[in-house]
Coordinates of C-alpha atoms and ligand atoms in Angstrom, one line a residue:
M238 CA -8.8 -10.8 -41.3
T239 CA -9.7 -7.4 -42.8
I240 CA -11.8 -7.0 -46.0
I241 CA -10.3 -4.1 -48.0
D242 CA -13.4 -2.0 -48.9
G243 CA -12.4 -0.4 -52.3
K244 CA -16.0 0.8 -52.8
K245 CA -15.8 2.9 -49.6
I246 CA -12.2 4.3 -50.1
S247 CA -13.1 5.3 -53.6
E248 CA -16.2 7.1 -52.4
D249 CA -14.0 8.8 -49.7
I250 CA -11.5 9.9 -52.3
Q251 CA -14.5 11.2 -54.5
N252 CA -16.0 13.1 -51.6
E253 CA -12.5 14.7 -50.8
I254 CA -12.2 15.7 -54.3
A255 CA -15.7 17.2 -54.5
I256 CA -14.9 19.3 -51.3
E257 CA -11.7 20.5 -52.9
V258 CA -13.5 21.4 -56.2
E259 CA -15.9 23.4 -54.3
T260 CA -13.3 25.4 -52.7
I261 CA -11.5 26.1 -56.0
A262 CA -14.9 27.3 -57.4
E263 CA -15.4 29.6 -54.4
Q264 CA -12.1 31.1 -55.1
G265 CA -12.8 31.6 -58.6
G266 CA -10.1 29.1 -59.8
K267 CA -10.2 26.8 -62.7
I268 CA -12.5 24.0 -62.6
P269 CA -10.7 20.6 -63.4
H270 CA -11.8 19.5 -66.9
L271 CA -11.4 15.9 -68.2
A272 CA -12.0 14.7 -71.8
A273 CA -12.3 11.2 -73.1
I274 CA -12.2 10.0 -76.7
L275 CA -14.3 7.0 -77.6
V276 CA -13.7 5.2 -81.0
G277 CA -16.6 3.1 -82.0
T278 CA -19.6 1.6 -80.3
D279 CA -18.3 -1.3 -78.3
G280 CA -20.8 -1.8 -75.4
A281 CA -18.5 -2.3 -72.6
S282 CA -16.2 0.7 -73.6
E283 CA -19.5 2.9 -73.7
T284 CA -20.3 1.9 -70.2
Y285 CA -16.9 2.6 -68.9
V286 CA -16.6 6.0 -70.5
G287 CA -20.2 6.8 -69.4
S288 CA -19.5 6.0 -65.9
K289 CA -16.3 8.1 -65.9
V290 CA -18.1 11.1 -67.3
K291 CA -20.9 10.7 -64.7
T292 CA -18.4 10.6 -62.0
C293 CA -16.6 13.7 -63.2
E294 CA -20.0 15.5 -62.9
K295 CA -20.6 14.1 -59.4
V296 CA -17.2 15.6 -58.2
G297 CA -17.9 18.8 -59.8
F298 CA -15.3 18.5 -62.8
R299 CA -16.3 19.4 -66.3
S300 CA -16.2 16.7 -68.8
T301 CA -16.2 16.3 -72.5
L302 CA -16.9 13.2 -74.4
V303 CA -15.4 13.1 -78.1
R304 CA -17.3 10.4 -80.0
L305 CA -15.8 9.0 -83.1
P306 CA -17.1 6.4 -85.5
D307 CA -15.6 2.8 -85.8
N308 CA -14.2 3.6 -89.2
T309 CA -12.1 6.7 -87.9
S310 CA -8.7 6.6 -89.5
E311 CA -5.4 6.7 -87.4
Q312 CA -4.8 10.2 -89.0
E313 CA -8.2 11.5 -88.1
L314 CA -7.8 10.2 -84.4
L315 CA -4.3 11.9 -84.2
A316 CA -5.9 15.1 -85.5
E317 CA -8.5 14.9 -82.4
I318 CA -5.6 14.3 -80.3
A319 CA -3.7 17.4 -81.5
K320 CA -6.9 19.3 -80.8
L321 CA -7.0 18.2 -77.2
N322 CA -3.3 18.8 -76.7
N323 CA -3.7 22.3 -77.9
N324 CA -6.9 23.1 -76.0
D325 CA -5.8 24.9 -72.7
D326 CA -9.3 24.4 -71.3
V327 CA -8.8 20.7 -71.2
D328 CA -6.5 19.6 -68.2
G329 CA -6.2 15.9 -69.0
Y330 CA -7.8 13.3 -71.3
I331 CA -8.0 9.7 -71.8
I332 CA -8.4 7.5 -74.9
Q333 CA -10.7 4.8 -74.1
L334 CA -9.0 1.3 -75.0
P335 CA -9.2 -1.1 -76.9
L336 CA -9.0 0.9 -80.1
P337 CA -10.3 -0.7 -83.4
K338 CA -7.8 -3.0 -84.9
H339 CA -6.8 -0.8 -87.7
I340 CA -5.4 1.9 -85.4
N341 CA -1.8 1.6 -83.9
E342 CA -2.3 1.9 -80.1
H343 CA 1.2 2.7 -79.3
R344 CA 1.4 5.4 -81.9
I345 CA -1.8 7.0 -80.5
L346 CA -0.7 6.8 -76.8
E347 CA 2.7 8.4 -77.7
A348 CA 0.6 11.3 -79.3
V349 CA -0.8 12.4 -76.1
D350 CA 0.7 15.3 -74.5
P351 CA 2.5 13.7 -71.3
K352 CA 1.2 16.8 -69.2
K353 CA -2.3 15.7 -70.2
D354 CA -1.9 12.0 -69.9
V355 CA -4.0 11.3 -66.9
D356 CA -4.2 7.6 -67.7
G357 CA -0.3 7.4 -67.2
F358 CA 0.3 5.3 -70.3
H359 CA 2.8 7.7 -72.3
P360 CA 6.3 6.2 -72.2
Q361 CA 7.6 9.5 -70.6
N362 CA 5.3 9.0 -67.7
V363 CA 6.1 5.4 -67.4
G364 CA 9.8 6.3 -67.3
R365 CA 9.2 9.0 -64.7
M366 CA 7.3 6.3 -62.6
A367 CA 10.3 4.1 -62.8
L368 CA 12.6 6.9 -61.8
N369 CA 10.4 7.7 -58.9
L370 CA 9.8 11.2 -60.2
P371 CA 6.5 13.1 -60.0
T372 CA 4.1 11.6 -62.6
Y373 CA 0.6 10.4 -63.3
L374 CA 0.5 6.8 -62.2
P375 CA -1.7 4.4 -64.3
A376 CA -5.0 4.0 -62.7
T377 CA -5.4 0.4 -61.4
P378 CA -1.7 0.4 -59.8
Y379 CA -2.4 3.9 -58.4
G380 CA -5.6 2.7 -56.8
I381 CA -4.0 -0.3 -55.2
M382 CA -1.1 2.0 -53.8
Q383 CA -4.1 4.1 -52.3
L384 CA -5.8 0.9 -50.7
L385 CA -2.4 -0.1 -49.1
E386 CA -1.7 3.4 -47.9
R387 CA -5.3 4.0 -46.5
Y388 CA -5.4 0.7 -44.7
N389 CA -1.8 1.4 -43.3
I390 CA -0.6 -1.9 -44.6
E391 CA 3.3 -2.2 -43.9
T392 CA 5.2 -2.9 -47.3
S393 CA 8.7 -1.9 -46.3
G394 CA 11.0 -4.9 -46.3
K395 CA 8.1 -7.3 -47.1
H396 CA 8.2 -9.8 -50.1
C397 CA 5.5 -9.1 -52.6
V398 CA 4.8 -11.5 -55.4
V399 CA 2.9 -10.0 -58.5
I400 CA 1.3 -12.5 -60.8
G401 CA 0.9 -11.0 -64.3
R402 CA 3.0 -8.6 -66.3
S403 CA 0.6 -6.6 -68.4
N404 CA 1.7 -2.9 -69.2
I405 CA -1.5 -1.6 -67.4
V406 CA -1.5 -3.6 -64.0
G407 CA 1.2 -6.2 -63.3
S408 CA 4.5 -4.5 -64.6
P409 CA 3.7 -1.0 -63.1
M410 CA 2.6 -2.8 -59.9
S411 CA 6.0 -4.5 -59.7
I412 CA 7.7 -1.0 -60.3
L413 CA 5.7 0.8 -57.7
M414 CA 6.2 -2.1 -54.9
A415 CA 10.0 -2.0 -55.5
R416 CA 10.3 1.8 -55.4
N417 CA 12.2 3.5 -52.7
S418 CA 9.1 5.4 -51.2
D419 CA 6.6 5.2 -48.4
Q420 CA 4.4 2.7 -50.1
G421 CA 6.8 0.3 -51.7
N422 CA 10.2 -0.7 -50.4
C423 CA 9.2 -4.4 -50.9
T424 CA 11.4 -7.1 -52.4
V425 CA 9.5 -8.0 -55.6
T426 CA 9.0 -11.0 -57.6
L427 CA 7.3 -10.5 -60.9
T428 CA 5.7 -13.7 -62.2
H429 CA 4.0 -14.6 -65.5
S430 CA 2.8 -17.3 -67.7
R431 CA 6.4 -18.7 -68.2
T432 CA 7.2 -18.8 -64.5
K433 CA 8.0 -22.3 -63.2
N434 CA 6.7 -23.6 -59.8
L435 CA 4.8 -20.4 -59.1
K436 CA 3.7 -21.8 -55.7
E437 CA 7.3 -21.9 -54.4
Y438 CA 7.2 -17.9 -54.8
T439 CA 3.6 -17.2 -53.6
L440 CA 4.1 -19.4 -50.4
K441 CA 6.9 -17.2 -49.4
A442 CA 5.1 -13.8 -50.2
D443 CA 3.7 -11.4 -47.5
I444 CA 1.8 -9.7 -50.2
V445 CA 0.3 -11.2 -53.4
I446 CA -1.0 -9.2 -56.0
V447 CA -2.9 -11.2 -58.7
A448 CA -3.5 -9.8 -62.2
L449 CA -3.8 -12.6 -64.7
G450 CA -7.5 -12.9 -65.6
K451 CA -8.1 -16.6 -64.5
P452 CA -11.0 -17.0 -62.2
E453 CA -10.2 -18.3 -58.8
F454 CA -6.4 -19.1 -59.8
L455 CA -5.0 -18.4 -56.4
T456 CA -5.8 -21.0 -54.0
A457 CA -5.3 -21.4 -50.2
D458 CA -2.5 -24.0 -50.5
M459 CA -0.5 -21.4 -52.6
V460 CA -0.2 -18.7 -49.7
K461 CA 1.0 -18.5 -46.1
D462 CA -1.0 -17.5 -43.1
G463 CA -1.2 -13.7 -42.5
V464 CA -0.7 -12.9 -46.3
V465 CA -2.2 -9.6 -47.9
V466 CA -4.0 -10.5 -51.1
I467 CA -5.0 -7.9 -53.7
D468 CA -7.0 -9.3 -56.4
V469 CA -7.1 -7.4 -59.6
G470 CA -8.9 -10.1 -61.9
I471 CA -12.4 -9.7 -63.1
T472 CA -14.0 -12.2 -65.2
R473 CA -17.6 -12.3 -66.1
M474 CA -19.1 -15.8 -66.1
P475 CA -22.5 -17.1 -66.7
S476 CA -24.5 -18.0 -63.6
D477 CA -27.8 -19.3 -62.9
K478 CA -27.7 -17.9 -59.3
T479 CA -28.0 -14.2 -60.3
K480 CA -30.8 -12.2 -61.8
S481 CA -28.5 -10.9 -64.6
G482 CA -27.3 -14.4 -65.6
F483 CA -23.6 -13.5 -64.9
K484 CA -21.3 -13.3 -61.9
L485 CA -18.0 -11.6 -61.6
F486 CA -15.1 -13.7 -60.5
G487 CA -11.6 -12.5 -59.2
D488 CA -8.4 -14.4 -59.7
V489 CA -8.4 -15.7 -56.2
K490 CA -10.6 -18.5 -54.7
Y491 CA -11.9 -15.9 -52.2
D492 CA -13.5 -17.9 -49.2
E493 CA -10.5 -20.3 -48.6
V494 CA -7.7 -17.7 -49.2
A495 CA -9.7 -15.1 -47.1
A496 CA -9.5 -17.7 -44.2
K497 CA -5.7 -17.5 -44.3
A498 CA -5.3 -13.7 -45.1
S499 CA -4.7 -10.7 -42.9
Y500 CA -6.2 -8.4 -45.6
I501 CA -8.0 -9.2 -48.8
T502 CA -9.7 -7.4 -51.7
P503 CA -13.1 -8.8 -52.6
V504 CA -14.4 -8.9 -56.2
P505 CA -16.5 -7.0 -56.9
G506 CA -15.9 -3.9 -54.5
G507 CA -12.1 -4.2 -54.0
V508 CA -9.8 -2.9 -56.7
G509 CA -12.3 -2.2 -59.4
P510 CA -14.0 1.0 -57.9
M511 CA -10.6 2.5 -57.4
T512 CA -9.9 3.0 -61.0
I513 CA -12.2 5.9 -61.2
A514 CA -10.8 7.5 -58.1
S515 CA -7.2 7.3 -59.6
L516 CA -8.5 9.1 -62.7
L517 CA -9.9 11.9 -60.8
M518 CA -6.9 12.3 -58.6
N519 CA -4.7 12.4 -61.9
T520 CA -7.1 14.9 -63.4
L521 CA -6.9 17.1 -60.3
K522 CA -3.1 17.0 -60.3
A523 CA -3.2 18.0 -63.9
S524 CA -5.5 21.0 -63.3
K525 CA -3.4 22.1 -60.5
K526 CA -0.2 21.5 -62.6
E527 CA 1.2 19.4 -59.7
I528 CA 3.3 17.3 -62.0
Y529 CA 4.4 19.5 -64.8
S530 CA 4.4 23.2 -64.2
Ligands
NAD893 P1 -3.4 -9.4 -69.5 O1 -4.2 -10.5 -70.3 O2 -2.8 -8.4 -70.3 O3 -2.1 -10.2 -68.7 C1 -2.2 -11.4 -68.1 C2 -0.9 -11.7 -67.4 O4 -1.0 -12.9 -66.6 C3 0.1 -11.9 -68.5 O5 1.2 -11.2 -68.1 C4 0.4 -13.4 -68.4 O6 2.0 -13.7 -68.5 C5 0.1 -13.8 -66.9 N1 -0.3 -15.1 -66.9 C6 -1.2 -15.8 -67.5 N2 -1.4 -17.0 -67.3 C7 -0.4 -17.2 -66.1 C8 -0.1 -18.3 -65.2 N3 -0.7 -19.5 -65.4 N4 0.7 -18.1 -64.2 C9 1.2 -16.8 -64.0 N5 0.9 -15.8 -64.8 C10 0.1 -15.8 -65.7 O7 -4.2 -9.0 -68.2 P2 -4.5 -7.5 -67.5 O8 -5.0 -6.5 -68.5 O9 -3.4 -7.2 -66.5 O10 -5.6 -8.1 -66.6 C11 -5.7 -9.0 -65.7 C12 -6.9 -9.1 -65.0 O11 -7.3 -8.0 -64.3 C13 -8.3 -9.4 -65.8 O12 -9.2 -10.1 -65.3 C14 -8.8 -8.0 -66.0 O13 -10.1 -8.0 -66.3 C15 -8.4 -7.3 -64.7 N6 -8.3 -6.0 -64.7 C16 -9.0 -5.3 -63.6 C17 -8.9 -4.0 -63.3 C18 -9.7 -3.4 -62.3 O14 -9.9 -2.1 -62.3 N7 -10.0 -4.0 -61.3 C19 -8.1 -3.2 -64.4 C20 -7.4 -3.9 -65.4 C21 -7.5 -5.2 -65.5

């Protein structure tokens, strides 16, 4: 059984990008510039954005953080988006989610210029992904595809079961794994909260991608020997065994499933660290105008 080390792969990607940025700088090219909009003062969102900005600096990117107060109106946010759309110096930007409840998330995400949509959430980019055209892939699914590729995990002709159909993980994952491309070419079953007899599907799966947000949901009796397991779930639970008083749980009952698996991602240290690597890869693509010229 091989433990898929997402932390290492993410660091490898960051180092590769840092080297490329150094070369760009030496040749007098444009240094990639990522901007982020943060509305409000939600603690978790502040941490996520802070770590994205810090990693940008680590690889040599430029970064800009636009902070807006909780009571920012939709119109005011749209005005900030228009500014970033028109700012030629900014290659790509993200809007940290969730947004305050009085703001319509879909309207906001559709206002982002698809050329700068490095989160890959704009409907145009989602459509391009479905059509197997060059695009910005959403961060978590892109990270998972990188893990499969870098561990040389065969996907062609395999049966992949995805658990969960969210717009940010399960649904794009099912599209990517089914596409006619090097990583993909699976027969995909997309399962969700209305799926009956889930175990019937997971027991037949060569690859299971679990993204539902229920700690230790996937158990050993639900998978076959040799299965590849990608655990996307992250749930913070109180614990008296850690200093912080919390422990992170994935959606997989790790020890017992690992004993049957050929490859498995741990939580933490599996899929989680890949999200930032994907964002950096997308920003570099935006800066080099690889997707849209
Ligand atoms: P979500 O809440 O938007 O969607 C959950 C999905 O699970 C839904 O489609 C639902 O139909 C399905 N589901 C619920 N109960 C089910 C059941 N009993 N059987 C089958 N399907 C069921 O979740 P999300 O945003 O996709 O996130 C899922 C998990 O992944 C969460 O723990 C989240 O924190 C984590 N996550 C991790 C990363 C990362 O970088 N590692 C990124 C995004 C999300």
